[in-house]
């Protein structure tokens, strides 16, 4: 193995060292005033997830009713996307029809229903619909 000649200056040594190491590690280090090394992550652009509105990833079909997108699951249940992984689904359970407003979790295409949610029977759904204008006015009242 050949010996290196001693550097003439500190600058020359730093220059030859940087030439030898072409590969840069995924995270770089820099020195603080006290001589301690601090990991500095490379600047990466932040990614912003775009909300899905009319997209259907695993849904078989999408229908439009009164400017609201009605999606369908692979099992054939129809639902309306409420945003933030929440859905309103009309489903049949033990012979009764319910409106199920529920939060979902998991990756897109593999979403599973969570515990947070409520199932409304026909009478409860009718009561909620008839009180919708009152609920709207209460929202407006509390906003201001």
CSV table of C-alpha atoms in Angstrom, one decimal:
chain,number,residue,atom,x,y,z
A,1,UNK,CA,0.0,0.0,0.0
A,2,UNK,CA,1.4,3.4,-1.0
A,3,UNK,CA,1.9,6.1,1.6
A,4,UNK,CA,0.3,9.5,1.2
A,5,UNK,CA,2.6,12.5,1.3
A,6,UNK,CA,1.8,14.8,4.3
A,7,UNK,CA,-0.4,17.7,3.3
A,8,UNK,CA,1.1,21.1,2.9
A,9,UNK,CA,-1.9,22.8,4.5
A,10,UNK,CA,-5.1,21.9,6.2
A,11,UNK,CA,-7.0,23.0,3.2
A,12,UNK,CA,-5.2,20.6,0.9
A,13,UNK,CA,-6.0,17.7,3.3
A,14,UNK,CA,-9.7,18.5,3.4
A,15,UNK,CA,-9.7,18.8,-0.4
A,16,UNK,CA,-8.1,15.3,-0.9
A,17,UNK,CA,-10.4,13.8,1.7
A,18,UNK,CA,-13.6,15.1,-0.1
A,19,UNK,CA,-12.3,13.7,-3.4
A,20,UNK,CA,-11.9,10.2,-1.8
A,21,UNK,CA,-15.4,10.0,-0.5
A,22,UNK,CA,-17.8,10.5,-3.4
A,23,UNK,CA,-20.8,8.9,-1.7
A,24,UNK,CA,-22.7,11.0,0.7
A,25,UNK,CA,-24.6,9.5,3.6
A,26,UNK,CA,-28.4,9.8,3.7
A,27,UNK,CA,-28.1,12.2,6.7
A,28,UNK,CA,-25.2,14.6,7.0
A,29,UNK,CA,-23.5,15.8,10.2
A,30,UNK,CA,-22.3,19.2,11.1
A,31,UNK,CA,-20.4,20.4,14.1
A,32,UNK,CA,-21.8,22.6,16.8
A,33,UNK,CA,-19.7,25.3,18.6
A,34,UNK,CA,-18.8,22.8,21.4
A,35,UNK,CA,-17.5,20.3,18.9
A,36,UNK,CA,-20.5,17.9,19.3
A,37,UNK,CA,-21.9,16.4,16.1
A,38,UNK,CA,-25.5,17.0,15.2
A,39,UNK,CA,-27.4,15.0,12.6
A,40,UNK,CA,-29.0,17.2,9.9
A,41,UNK,CA,-31.5,15.6,7.7
A,42,UNK,CA,-31.4,16.6,4.0
A,43,UNK,CA,-34.0,19.0,2.9
A,44,UNK,CA,-36.9,17.1,1.4
A,45,UNK,CA,-40.0,18.8,0.0
A,46,UNK,CA,-43.1,18.2,2.1
A,47,UNK,CA,-45.8,16.2,0.4
A,48,UNK,CA,-49.4,17.2,0.8
A,49,UNK,CA,-52.0,14.6,0.5
A,50,UNK,CA,-54.8,15.8,-1.8
A,51,UNK,CA,-58.3,15.0,-0.7
A,52,UNK,CA,-60.4,12.6,-2.7
A,53,UNK,CA,-63.7,13.9,-3.8
A,54,UNK,CA,-65.1,12.2,-6.8
A,55,UNK,CA,-62.4,9.5,-7.0
A,56,UNK,CA,-63.3,5.9,-6.5
A,57,UNK,CA,-60.3,3.7,-5.7
A,58,UNK,CA,-61.8,0.3,-5.0
A,59,UNK,CA,-65.4,1.2,-5.7
A,60,UNK,CA,-67.0,-0.6,-8.6
A,61,UNK,CA,-69.3,2.3,-9.7
A,62,UNK,CA,-70.0,5.9,-8.9
A,63,UNK,CA,-73.4,7.5,-9.3
A,64,UNK,CA,-74.5,11.1,-9.0
A,65,UNK,CA,-77.6,12.1,-7.1
A,66,UNK,CA,-78.3,15.8,-6.5
A,67,UNK,CA,-74.6,16.6,-7.0
A,68,UNK,CA,-73.5,14.1,-4.3
A,69,UNK,CA,-71.2,11.2,-5.4
A,70,UNK,CA,-72.7,7.8,-4.4
A,71,UNK,CA,-69.9,5.2,-4.2
A,72,UNK,CA,-70.3,1.4,-4.1
A,73,UNK,CA,-68.1,-1.1,-2.2
A,74,UNK,CA,-67.1,-4.4,-3.7
A,75,UNK,CA,-69.8,-6.0,-1.5
A,76,UNK,CA,-72.4,-3.9,-3.3
A,77,UNK,CA,-73.2,-1.5,-0.4
A,78,UNK,CA,-73.7,2.1,-1.5
A,79,UNK,CA,-72.3,5.0,0.5
A,80,UNK,CA,-71.6,8.7,0.5
A,81,UNK,CA,-68.1,9.9,1.4
A,82,UNK,CA,-68.3,12.5,4.2
A,83,UNK,CA,-64.6,13.3,4.3
A,84,UNK,CA,-61.9,12.5,6.8
A,85,UNK,CA,-62.5,8.7,6.4
A,86,UNK,CA,-66.1,9.0,7.4
A,87,UNK,CA,-69.0,7.5,5.4
A,88,UNK,CA,-72.8,7.3,5.4
A,89,UNK,CA,-73.9,3.9,4.2
A,90,UNK,CA,-77.3,2.5,3.7
A,91,UNK,CA,-77.3,-1.2,4.7
A,92,UNK,CA,-79.5,-4.1,5.7
A,93,UNK,CA,-78.8,-5.9,9.0
A,94,UNK,CA,-80.9,-8.7,10.3
A,95,UNK,CA,-83.7,-7.7,7.9
A,96,UNK,CA,-83.8,-4.1,9.0
A,97,UNK,CA,-82.5,-1.2,6.9
A,98,UNK,CA,-80.1,1.3,8.6
A,99,UNK,CA,-78.2,4.5,7.8
A,100,UNK,CA,-74.8,3.8,9.2
A,101,UNK,CA,-72.6,6.9,9.7
A,102,UNK,CA,-69.2,5.5,10.6
A,103,UNK,CA,-65.4,6.2,10.7
A,104,UNK,CA,-63.2,3.9,8.7
A,105,UNK,CA,-59.5,3.1,9.1
A,106,UNK,CA,-56.8,1.4,7.0
A,107,UNK,CA,-55.2,1.9,3.6
A,108,UNK,CA,-57.3,2.9,0.6
A,109,UNK,CA,-58.8,-0.2,-0.9
A,110,UNK,CA,-58.5,-2.1,2.4
A,111,UNK,CA,-60.6,0.2,4.7
A,112,UNK,CA,-62.4,-1.4,7.6
A,113,UNK,CA,-65.2,0.1,9.7
A,114,UNK,CA,-64.2,1.5,13.1
A,115,UNK,CA,-66.0,1.6,16.4
A,116,UNK,CA,-66.8,5.3,16.1
A,117,UNK,CA,-70.2,5.5,14.4
A,118,UNK,CA,-73.9,5.3,14.7
A,119,UNK,CA,-76.7,3.3,13.0
A,120,UNK,CA,-80.0,5.0,12.6
A,121,UNK,CA,-83.2,3.2,11.8
A,122,UNK,CA,-85.8,4.6,9.5
A,123,UNK,CA,-87.7,6.4,12.2
A,124,UNK,CA,-84.5,8.0,13.6
A,125,UNK,CA,-83.4,8.9,10.1
A,126,UNK,CA,-86.7,10.6,9.4
A,127,UNK,CA,-86.5,12.6,12.7
A,128,UNK,CA,-82.9,13.7,11.8
A,129,UNK,CA,-84.0,14.8,8.3
A,130,UNK,CA,-87.0,16.8,9.7
A,131,UNK,CA,-84.7,18.5,12.1
A,132,UNK,CA,-82.0,19.3,9.6
A,133,UNK,CA,-83.1,23.0,9.1
A,134,UNK,CA,-83.2,23.5,12.9
A,135,UNK,CA,-79.7,22.0,13.2
A,136,UNK,CA,-78.5,24.3,10.4
A,137,UNK,CA,-79.8,27.3,12.3
A,138,UNK,CA,-78.2,26.1,15.5
A,139,UNK,CA,-74.8,25.8,13.7
A,140,UNK,CA,-75.2,29.3,12.3
A,141,UNK,CA,-76.1,30.7,15.7
A,142,UNK,CA,-73.0,29.1,17.4
A,143,UNK,CA,-70.7,30.1,14.6
A,144,UNK,CA,-71.3,33.9,15.1
